[in-house]
Tab-separated table of C-alpha atoms in Angstrom:
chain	number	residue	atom	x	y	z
A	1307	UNK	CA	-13.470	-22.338	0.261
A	1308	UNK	CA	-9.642	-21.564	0.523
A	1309	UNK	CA	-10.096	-18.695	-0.636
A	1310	UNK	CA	-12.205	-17.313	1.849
A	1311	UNK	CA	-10.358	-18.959	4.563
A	1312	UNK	CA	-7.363	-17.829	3.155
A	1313	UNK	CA	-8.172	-13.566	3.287
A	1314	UNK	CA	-10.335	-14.404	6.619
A	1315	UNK	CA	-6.891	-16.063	8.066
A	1316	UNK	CA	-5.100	-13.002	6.259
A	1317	UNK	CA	-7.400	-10.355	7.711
A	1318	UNK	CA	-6.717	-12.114	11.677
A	1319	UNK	CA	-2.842	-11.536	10.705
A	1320	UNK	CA	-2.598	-15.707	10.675
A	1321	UNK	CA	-0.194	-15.043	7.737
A	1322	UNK	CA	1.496	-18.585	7.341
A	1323	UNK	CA	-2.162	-20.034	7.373
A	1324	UNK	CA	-3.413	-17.485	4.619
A	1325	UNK	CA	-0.570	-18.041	2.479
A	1326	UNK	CA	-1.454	-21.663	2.986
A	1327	UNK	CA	-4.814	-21.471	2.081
A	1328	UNK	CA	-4.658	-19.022	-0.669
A	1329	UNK	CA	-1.878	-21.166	-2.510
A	1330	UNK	CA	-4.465	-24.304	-2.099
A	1331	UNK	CA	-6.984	-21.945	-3.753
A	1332	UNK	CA	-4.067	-21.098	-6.686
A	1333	UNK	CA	-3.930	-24.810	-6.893
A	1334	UNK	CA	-7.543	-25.840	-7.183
A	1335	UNK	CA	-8.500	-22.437	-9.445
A	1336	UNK	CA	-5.409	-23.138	-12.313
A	1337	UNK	CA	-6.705	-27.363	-12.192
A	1338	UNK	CA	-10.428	-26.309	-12.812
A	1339	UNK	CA	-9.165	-23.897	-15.839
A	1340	UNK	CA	-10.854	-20.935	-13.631
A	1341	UNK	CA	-9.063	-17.255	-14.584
A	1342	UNK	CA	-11.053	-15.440	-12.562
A	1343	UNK	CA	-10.765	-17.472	-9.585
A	1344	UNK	CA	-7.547	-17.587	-10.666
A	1345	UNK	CA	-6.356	-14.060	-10.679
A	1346	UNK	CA	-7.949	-13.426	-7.438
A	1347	UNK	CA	-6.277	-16.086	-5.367
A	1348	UNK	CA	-2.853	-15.533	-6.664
A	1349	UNK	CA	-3.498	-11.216	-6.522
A	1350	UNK	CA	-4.642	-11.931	-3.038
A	1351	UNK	CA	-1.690	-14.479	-1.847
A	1352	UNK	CA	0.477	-11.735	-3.379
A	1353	UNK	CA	-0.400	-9.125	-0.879
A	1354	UNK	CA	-0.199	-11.669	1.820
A	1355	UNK	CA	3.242	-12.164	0.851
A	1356	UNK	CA	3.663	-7.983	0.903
A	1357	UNK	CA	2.467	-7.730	3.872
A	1358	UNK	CA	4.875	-10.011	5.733
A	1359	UNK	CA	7.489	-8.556	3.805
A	1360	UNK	CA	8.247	-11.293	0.800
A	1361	UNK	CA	8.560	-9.104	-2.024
A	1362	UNK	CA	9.786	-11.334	-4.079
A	1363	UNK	CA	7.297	-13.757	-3.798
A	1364	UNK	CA	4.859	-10.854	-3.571
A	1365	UNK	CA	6.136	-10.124	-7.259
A	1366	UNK	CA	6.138	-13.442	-8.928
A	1367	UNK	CA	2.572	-14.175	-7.348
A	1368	UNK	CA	1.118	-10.514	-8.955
A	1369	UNK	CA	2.939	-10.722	-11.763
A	1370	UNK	CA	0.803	-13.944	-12.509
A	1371	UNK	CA	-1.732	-12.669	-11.462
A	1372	UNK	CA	-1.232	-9.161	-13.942
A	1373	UNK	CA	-0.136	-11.744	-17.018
A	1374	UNK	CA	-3.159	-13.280	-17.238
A	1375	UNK	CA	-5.495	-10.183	-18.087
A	1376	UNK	CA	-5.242	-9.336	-21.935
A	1377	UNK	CA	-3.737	-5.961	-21.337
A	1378	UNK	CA	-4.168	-4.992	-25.307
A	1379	UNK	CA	-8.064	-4.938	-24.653
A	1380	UNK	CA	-9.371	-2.578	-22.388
A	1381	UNK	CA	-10.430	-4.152	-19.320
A	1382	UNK	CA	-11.332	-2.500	-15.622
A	1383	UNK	CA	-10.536	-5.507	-13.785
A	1384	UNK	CA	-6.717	-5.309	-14.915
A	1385	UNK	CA	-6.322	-2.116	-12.616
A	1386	UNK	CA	-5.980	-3.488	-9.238
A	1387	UNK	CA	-3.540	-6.217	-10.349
A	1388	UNK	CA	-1.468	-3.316	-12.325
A	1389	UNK	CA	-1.351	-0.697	-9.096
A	1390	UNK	CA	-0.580	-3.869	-6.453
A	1391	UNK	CA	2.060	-4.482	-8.969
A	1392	UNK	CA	3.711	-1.320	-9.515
A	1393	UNK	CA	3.261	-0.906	-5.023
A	1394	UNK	CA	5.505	-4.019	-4.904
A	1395	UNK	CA	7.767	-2.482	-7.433
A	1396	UNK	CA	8.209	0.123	-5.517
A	1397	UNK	CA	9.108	-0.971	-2.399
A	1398	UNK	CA	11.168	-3.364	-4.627
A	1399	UNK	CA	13.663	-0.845	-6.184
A	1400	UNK	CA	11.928	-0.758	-9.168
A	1401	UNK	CA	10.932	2.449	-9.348
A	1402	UNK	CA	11.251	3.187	-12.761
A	1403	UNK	CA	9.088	0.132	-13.752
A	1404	UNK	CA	6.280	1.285	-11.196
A	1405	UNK	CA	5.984	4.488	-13.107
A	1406	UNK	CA	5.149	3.072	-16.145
A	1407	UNK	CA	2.555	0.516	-14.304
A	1408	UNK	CA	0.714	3.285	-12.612
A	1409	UNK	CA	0.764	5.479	-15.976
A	1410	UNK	CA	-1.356	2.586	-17.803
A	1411	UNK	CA	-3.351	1.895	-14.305
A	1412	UNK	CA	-4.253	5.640	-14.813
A	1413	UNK	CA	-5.404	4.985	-18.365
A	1414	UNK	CA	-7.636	2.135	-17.829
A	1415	UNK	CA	-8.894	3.803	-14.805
A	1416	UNK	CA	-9.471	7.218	-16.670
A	1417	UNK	CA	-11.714	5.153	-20.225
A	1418	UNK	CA	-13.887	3.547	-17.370
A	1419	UNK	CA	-14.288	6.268	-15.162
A	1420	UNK	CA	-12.978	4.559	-12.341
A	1421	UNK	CA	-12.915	7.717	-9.848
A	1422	UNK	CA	-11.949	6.029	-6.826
A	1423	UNK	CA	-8.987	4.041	-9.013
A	1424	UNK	CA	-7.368	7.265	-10.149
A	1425	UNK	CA	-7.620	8.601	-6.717
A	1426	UNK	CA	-5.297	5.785	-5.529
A	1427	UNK	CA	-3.045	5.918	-8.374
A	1428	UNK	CA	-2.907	9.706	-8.108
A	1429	UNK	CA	-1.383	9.155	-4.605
A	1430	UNK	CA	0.578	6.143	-5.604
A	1431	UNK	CA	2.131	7.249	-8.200
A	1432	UNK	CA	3.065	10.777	-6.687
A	1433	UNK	CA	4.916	8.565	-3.918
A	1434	UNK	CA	7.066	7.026	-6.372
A	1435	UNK	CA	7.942	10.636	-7.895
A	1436	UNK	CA	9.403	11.604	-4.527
A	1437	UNK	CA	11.655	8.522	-4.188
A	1438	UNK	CA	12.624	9.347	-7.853
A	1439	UNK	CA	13.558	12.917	-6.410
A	1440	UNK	CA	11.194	14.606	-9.258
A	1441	UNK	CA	9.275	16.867	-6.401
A	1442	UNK	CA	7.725	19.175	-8.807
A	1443	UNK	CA	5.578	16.381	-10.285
A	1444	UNK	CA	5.094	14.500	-6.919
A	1445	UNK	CA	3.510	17.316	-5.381
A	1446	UNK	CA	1.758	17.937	-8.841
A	1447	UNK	CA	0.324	14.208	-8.829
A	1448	UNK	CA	-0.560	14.210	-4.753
A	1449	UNK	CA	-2.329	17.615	-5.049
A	1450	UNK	CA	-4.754	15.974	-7.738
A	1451	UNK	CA	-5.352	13.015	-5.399
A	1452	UNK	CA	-5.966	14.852	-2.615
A	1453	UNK	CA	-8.502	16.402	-4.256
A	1454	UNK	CA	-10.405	13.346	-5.412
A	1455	UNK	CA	-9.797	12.014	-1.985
A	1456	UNK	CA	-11.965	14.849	-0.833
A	1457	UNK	CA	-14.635	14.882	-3.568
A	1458	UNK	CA	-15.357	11.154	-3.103
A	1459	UNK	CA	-15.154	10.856	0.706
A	1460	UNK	CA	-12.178	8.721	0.505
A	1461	UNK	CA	-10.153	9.740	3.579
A	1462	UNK	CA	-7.674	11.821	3.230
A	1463	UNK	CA	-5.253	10.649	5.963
A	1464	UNK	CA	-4.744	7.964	3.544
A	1465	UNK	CA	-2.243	10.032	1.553
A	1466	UNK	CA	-1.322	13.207	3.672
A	1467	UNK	CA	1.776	11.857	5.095
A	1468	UNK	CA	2.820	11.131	1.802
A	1469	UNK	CA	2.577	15.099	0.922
A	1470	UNK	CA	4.273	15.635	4.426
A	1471	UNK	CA	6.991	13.931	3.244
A	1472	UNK	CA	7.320	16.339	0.100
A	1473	UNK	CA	7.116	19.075	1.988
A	1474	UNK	CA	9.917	18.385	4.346
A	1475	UNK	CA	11.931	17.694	1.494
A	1476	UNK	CA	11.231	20.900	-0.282
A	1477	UNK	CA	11.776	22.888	3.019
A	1478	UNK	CA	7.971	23.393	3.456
A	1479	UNK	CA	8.447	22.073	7.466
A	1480	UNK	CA	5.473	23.986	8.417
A	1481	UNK	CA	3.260	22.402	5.601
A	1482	UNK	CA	4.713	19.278	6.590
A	1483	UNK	CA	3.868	19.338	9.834
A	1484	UNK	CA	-0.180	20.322	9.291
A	1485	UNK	CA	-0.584	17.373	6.775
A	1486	UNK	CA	1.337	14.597	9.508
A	1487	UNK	CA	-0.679	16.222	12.611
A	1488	UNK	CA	-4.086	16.045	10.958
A	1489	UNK	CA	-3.554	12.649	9.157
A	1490	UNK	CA	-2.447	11.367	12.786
A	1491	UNK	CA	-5.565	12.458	14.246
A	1492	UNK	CA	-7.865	11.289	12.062
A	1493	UNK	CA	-5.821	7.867	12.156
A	1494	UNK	CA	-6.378	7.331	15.801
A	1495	UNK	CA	-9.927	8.783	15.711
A	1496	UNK	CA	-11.241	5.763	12.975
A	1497	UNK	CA	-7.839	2.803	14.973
A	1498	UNK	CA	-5.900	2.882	11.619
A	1499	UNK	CA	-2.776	1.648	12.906
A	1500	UNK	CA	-1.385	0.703	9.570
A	1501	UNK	CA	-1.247	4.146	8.231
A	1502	UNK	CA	-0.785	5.329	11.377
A	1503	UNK	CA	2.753	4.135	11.149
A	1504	UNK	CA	3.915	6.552	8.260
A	1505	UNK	CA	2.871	9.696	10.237
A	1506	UNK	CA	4.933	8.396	13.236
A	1507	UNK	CA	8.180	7.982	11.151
A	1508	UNK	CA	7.340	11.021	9.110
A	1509	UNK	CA	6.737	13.095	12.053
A	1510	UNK	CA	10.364	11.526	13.317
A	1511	UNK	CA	11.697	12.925	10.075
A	1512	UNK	CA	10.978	16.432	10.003
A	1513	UNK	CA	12.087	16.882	13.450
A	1514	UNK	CA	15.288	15.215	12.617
A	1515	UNK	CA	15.222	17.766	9.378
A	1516	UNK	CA	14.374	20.648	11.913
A	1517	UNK	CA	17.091	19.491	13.849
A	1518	UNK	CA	14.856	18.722	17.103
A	1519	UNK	CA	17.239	15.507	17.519
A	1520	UNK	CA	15.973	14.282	20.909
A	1521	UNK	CA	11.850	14.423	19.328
A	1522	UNK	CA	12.911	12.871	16.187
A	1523	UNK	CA	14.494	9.856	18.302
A	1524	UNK	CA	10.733	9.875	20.427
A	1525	UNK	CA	8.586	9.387	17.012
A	1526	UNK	CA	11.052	7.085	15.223
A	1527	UNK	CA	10.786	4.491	18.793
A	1528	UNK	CA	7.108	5.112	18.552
A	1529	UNK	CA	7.218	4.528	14.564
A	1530	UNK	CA	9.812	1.397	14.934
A	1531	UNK	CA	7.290	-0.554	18.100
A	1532	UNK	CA	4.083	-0.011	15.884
A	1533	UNK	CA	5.716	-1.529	12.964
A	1534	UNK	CA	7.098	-4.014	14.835
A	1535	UNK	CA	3.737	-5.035	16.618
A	1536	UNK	CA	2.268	-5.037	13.012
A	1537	UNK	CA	5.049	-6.912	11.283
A	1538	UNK	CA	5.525	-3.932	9.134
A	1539	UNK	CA	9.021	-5.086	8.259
A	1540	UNK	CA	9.592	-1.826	5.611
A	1541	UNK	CA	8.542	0.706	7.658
A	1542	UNK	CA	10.718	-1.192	10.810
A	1543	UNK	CA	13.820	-0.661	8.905
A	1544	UNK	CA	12.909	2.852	7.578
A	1545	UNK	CA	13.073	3.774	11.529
A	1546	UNK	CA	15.659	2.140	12.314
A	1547	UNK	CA	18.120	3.605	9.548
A	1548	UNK	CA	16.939	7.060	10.270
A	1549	UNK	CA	17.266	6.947	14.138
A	1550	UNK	CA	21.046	5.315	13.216
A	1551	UNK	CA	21.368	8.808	12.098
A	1552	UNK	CA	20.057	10.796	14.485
A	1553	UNK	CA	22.035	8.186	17.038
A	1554	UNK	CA	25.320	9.640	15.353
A	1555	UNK	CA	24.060	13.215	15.376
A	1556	UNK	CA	23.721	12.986	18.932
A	1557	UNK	CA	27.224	11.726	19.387
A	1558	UNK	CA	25.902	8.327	19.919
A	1559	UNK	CA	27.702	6.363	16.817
A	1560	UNK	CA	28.037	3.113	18.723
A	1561	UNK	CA	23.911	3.067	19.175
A	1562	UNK	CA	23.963	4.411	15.332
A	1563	UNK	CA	26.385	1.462	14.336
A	1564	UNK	CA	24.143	-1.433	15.924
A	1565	UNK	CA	20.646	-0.311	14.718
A	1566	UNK	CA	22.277	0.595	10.988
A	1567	UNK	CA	23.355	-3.117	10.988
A	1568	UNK	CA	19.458	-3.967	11.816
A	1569	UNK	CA	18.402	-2.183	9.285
A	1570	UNK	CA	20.722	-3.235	6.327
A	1571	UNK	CA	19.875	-6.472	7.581
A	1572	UNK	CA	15.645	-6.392	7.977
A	1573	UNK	CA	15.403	-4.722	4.482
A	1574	UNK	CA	17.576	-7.293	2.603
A	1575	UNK	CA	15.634	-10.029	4.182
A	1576	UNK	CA	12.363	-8.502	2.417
A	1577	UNK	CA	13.994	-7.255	-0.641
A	1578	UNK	CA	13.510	-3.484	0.192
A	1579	UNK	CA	16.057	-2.466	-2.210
A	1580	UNK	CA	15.552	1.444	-2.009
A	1581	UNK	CA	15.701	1.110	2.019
A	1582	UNK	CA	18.614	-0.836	1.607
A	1583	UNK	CA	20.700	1.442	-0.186
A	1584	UNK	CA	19.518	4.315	2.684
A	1585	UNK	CA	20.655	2.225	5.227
A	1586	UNK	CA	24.018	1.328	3.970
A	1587	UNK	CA	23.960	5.141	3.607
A	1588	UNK	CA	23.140	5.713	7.586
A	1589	UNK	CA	25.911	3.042	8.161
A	1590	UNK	CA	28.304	4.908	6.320
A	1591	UNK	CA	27.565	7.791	8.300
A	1592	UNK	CA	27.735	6.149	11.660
A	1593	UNK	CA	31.058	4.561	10.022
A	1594	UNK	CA	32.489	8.286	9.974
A	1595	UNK	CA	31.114	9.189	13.546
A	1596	UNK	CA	33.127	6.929	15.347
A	1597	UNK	CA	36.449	7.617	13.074
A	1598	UNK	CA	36.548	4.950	10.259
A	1599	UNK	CA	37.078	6.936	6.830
A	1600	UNK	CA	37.510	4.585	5.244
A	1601	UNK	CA	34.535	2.160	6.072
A	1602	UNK	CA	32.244	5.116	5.407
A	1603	UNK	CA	33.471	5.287	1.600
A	1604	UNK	CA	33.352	1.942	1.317
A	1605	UNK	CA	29.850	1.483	2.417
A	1606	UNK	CA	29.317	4.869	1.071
A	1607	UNK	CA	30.062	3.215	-2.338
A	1608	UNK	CA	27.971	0.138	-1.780
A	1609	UNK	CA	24.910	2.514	-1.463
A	1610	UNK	CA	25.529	4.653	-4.121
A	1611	UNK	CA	25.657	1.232	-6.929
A	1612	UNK	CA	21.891	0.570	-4.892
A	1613	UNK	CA	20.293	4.037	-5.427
A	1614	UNK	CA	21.738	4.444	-8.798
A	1615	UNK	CA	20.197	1.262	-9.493
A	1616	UNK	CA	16.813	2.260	-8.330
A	1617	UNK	CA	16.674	5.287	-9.351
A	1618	UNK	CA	16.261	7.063	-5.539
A	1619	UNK	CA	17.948	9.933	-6.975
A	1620	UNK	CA	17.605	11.968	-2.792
A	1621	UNK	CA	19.191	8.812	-1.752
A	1622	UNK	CA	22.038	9.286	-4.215
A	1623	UNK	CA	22.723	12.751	-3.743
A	1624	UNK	CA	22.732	12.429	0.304
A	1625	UNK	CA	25.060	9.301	-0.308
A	1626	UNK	CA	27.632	11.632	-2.155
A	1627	UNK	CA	27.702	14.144	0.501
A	1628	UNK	CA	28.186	11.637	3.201
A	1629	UNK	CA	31.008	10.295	0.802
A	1630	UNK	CA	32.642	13.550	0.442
A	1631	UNK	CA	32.983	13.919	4.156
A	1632	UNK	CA	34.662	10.272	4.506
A	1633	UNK	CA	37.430	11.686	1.658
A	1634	UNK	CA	37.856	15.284	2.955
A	1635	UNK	CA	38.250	13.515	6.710
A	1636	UNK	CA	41.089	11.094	4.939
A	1637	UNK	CA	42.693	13.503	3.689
A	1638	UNK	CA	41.600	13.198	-0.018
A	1639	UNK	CA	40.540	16.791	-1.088
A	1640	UNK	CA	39.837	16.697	-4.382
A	1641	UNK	CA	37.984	13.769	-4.644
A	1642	UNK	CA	35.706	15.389	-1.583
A	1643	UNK	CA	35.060	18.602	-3.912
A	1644	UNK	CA	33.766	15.875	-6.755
A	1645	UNK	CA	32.038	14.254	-4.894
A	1646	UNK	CA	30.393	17.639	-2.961
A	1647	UNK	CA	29.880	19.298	-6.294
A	1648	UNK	CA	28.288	17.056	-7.738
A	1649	UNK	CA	25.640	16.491	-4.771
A	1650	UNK	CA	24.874	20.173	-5.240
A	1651	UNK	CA	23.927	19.929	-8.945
A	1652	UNK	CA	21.553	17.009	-7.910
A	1653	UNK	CA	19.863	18.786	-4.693
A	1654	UNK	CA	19.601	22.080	-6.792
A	1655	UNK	CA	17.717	19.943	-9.604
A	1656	UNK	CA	15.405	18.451	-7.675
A	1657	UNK	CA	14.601	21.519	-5.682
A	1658	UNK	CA	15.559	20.296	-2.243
A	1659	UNK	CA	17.532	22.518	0.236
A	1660	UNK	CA	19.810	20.584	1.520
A	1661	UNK	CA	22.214	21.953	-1.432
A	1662	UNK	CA	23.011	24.639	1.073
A	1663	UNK	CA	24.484	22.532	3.489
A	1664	UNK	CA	26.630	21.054	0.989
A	1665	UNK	CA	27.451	24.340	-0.581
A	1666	UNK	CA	28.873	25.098	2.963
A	1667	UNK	CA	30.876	22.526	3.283
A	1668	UNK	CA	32.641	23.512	-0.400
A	1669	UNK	CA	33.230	26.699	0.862
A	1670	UNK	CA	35.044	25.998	4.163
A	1671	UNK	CA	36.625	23.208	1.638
A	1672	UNK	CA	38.302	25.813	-0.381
């Protein structure tokens, strides 16, 4: 009975009532020695917590939820508890340790024939290549899910704004902006707001990449009120960071300044780690719009210890540039170059072009 109620209340968006339900149902399943019932309740009460943004909570309750499969014997039921897992990771920081989750979700998926399962953890898994900077692979990985997305009638606006997102960082804007426009459409045509959100910010992103400044800021407010209205708290600080940028871009550093705070502040309130260190990154450079060198190292330096400790490799490398501005602007040359130089090496591995902005900037340097 809680159970039901609980993903009924969950399904309404009655979130405190779901979580209250589903942890009676946690309750009633562990008393009764029931691992089934079990597993379900607390794999269920763990995307409840996800949703509202509770990732740590969201891990503890899947992690249960994951420990109590025997993951030495084969078993198909193991795979959704493994891929909610490594999502959570994710969007936890802990990138590194999502990889590995999705590479044994693929596995079990793969012995049992699980079509639809590899489909997902195709797309998943590709997602977390990007934020790892390894583009090659991501593009690799999303290719083959979109592929079984189309074979098995899955809907493939479920994973083409993840592909847009690779594209724009590869320089592909065009490609980009076919996989965001169609995976918009077909998100309003079936009222999928949820996903709808990610095309909205990631249309806001290559524009800002394109430099269309004043069209980025108009997808990023539509982006930042959808996830608001859905209490999409990852996604609402995602917008925010990046249209602290664009704020600053515009010569609007003050605007930039107020909605960086937000968003350092909304993703260390759900434990988005990898946000996090992006938006101490936009602070820093909304920190060196409005004159204060030294702030923007500072902060600049607080978000490179986060990305290095995810793993966000882009995140890194942008953080280092931004850095190198902050020094060069104080007066401190050499450590700019360093700092410049090595953001080069790190664009030009992963294949992104923004190494030729940065190359620019060494060359007026010298």
């Amino acid at each position: 009975m809680f159970q039901g109620l609980g993903t009924a209340l969950w399904a309404e968006g009655k979130f405190d009532a779901a979580v209250e339900n589903l942890a009676a149902a946690v309750t009633m399943w562990a008393a009764a020695s029931n691992q089934a019932g079990l597993q379900s309740s607390l794999m269920n009460l763990a995307i409840v917590y996800w949703d509202i943004g509770d990732l740590v909570r969201a891990a503890e309750a899947m992690e249960q939820s994951a420990a109590l499969f025997d993951r030495s014997v084969p078993d198909p039921a193991v795979a959704p508890a493994l891929v909610n897992l490594a999502m959570i990771y994710s969007d936890s920081g802990r990138l590194l340790d999502s990889v590995e989750l999705y590479r044994e979700a693929f596995e079990v998926c793969r012995l049992f024939k699980i079509s639809w399962g590899e489909a997902n953890v195709l797309s998943n898994w590709g997602y977390c290549s990007w934020r790892l900077g390894q583009l090659g692979l991501s593009c690799q990985l999303l290719e083959q899910a979109r592929q079984r997305y189309v074979e098995l009638d899955l809907g493939i606006y479920q994973i083409l704004h993840l592909l847009g997102n690779v594209n724009v960082d590869m320089g592909l804007f065009g490609e980009a902006d076919k996989c965001f426009k169609m995976g918009l459409s077909d998100c309003r045509d079936i009222g999928e707001r949820k996903v709808e959100q990610d095309y909205l910010w990631g249309l806001g992103y290559l524009r800002q990449r394109m430099g269309e400044l004043d069209e980025a800021i108009v997808w990023y407010t539509d982006a930042l009120e959808l996830a608001r209205s859905l209490g999409s708290r990852s996604t609402e600080a995602g917008a925010l960071l990046d249209m602290a940028t664009v704020h600053a871009e515009l010569g609007r550093p003050a605007v930039g300044l107020r909605l960086a705070r937000q968003a350092v502040r909304v993703s260390a309130e759900g434990g988005f780690l990898t946000t996090q260190g992006s938006a101490l990154t936009a602070f820093a450079v909304c920190c060196l719009a409005v004159g204060r060198a030294g702030s923007a190292v500072a902060f600049g330096r607080k978000a490179l210890a986060v990305h290095r400790e995810t793993g966000h490799r882009p995140g890194e490398a942008r953080t280092l540039r931004v850095i190198g501005q902050a020094l060069f602007v104080a007066g401190d040359r050499a450590g700019a170059l360093e700092h410049w130089e090595r953001a080069v090496e790190m664009f030009a591995e992963m294949g992104m072009p923004e190494a030729d902005g940065v190359r620019e900037l060494l060359g007026q340097a010298r």
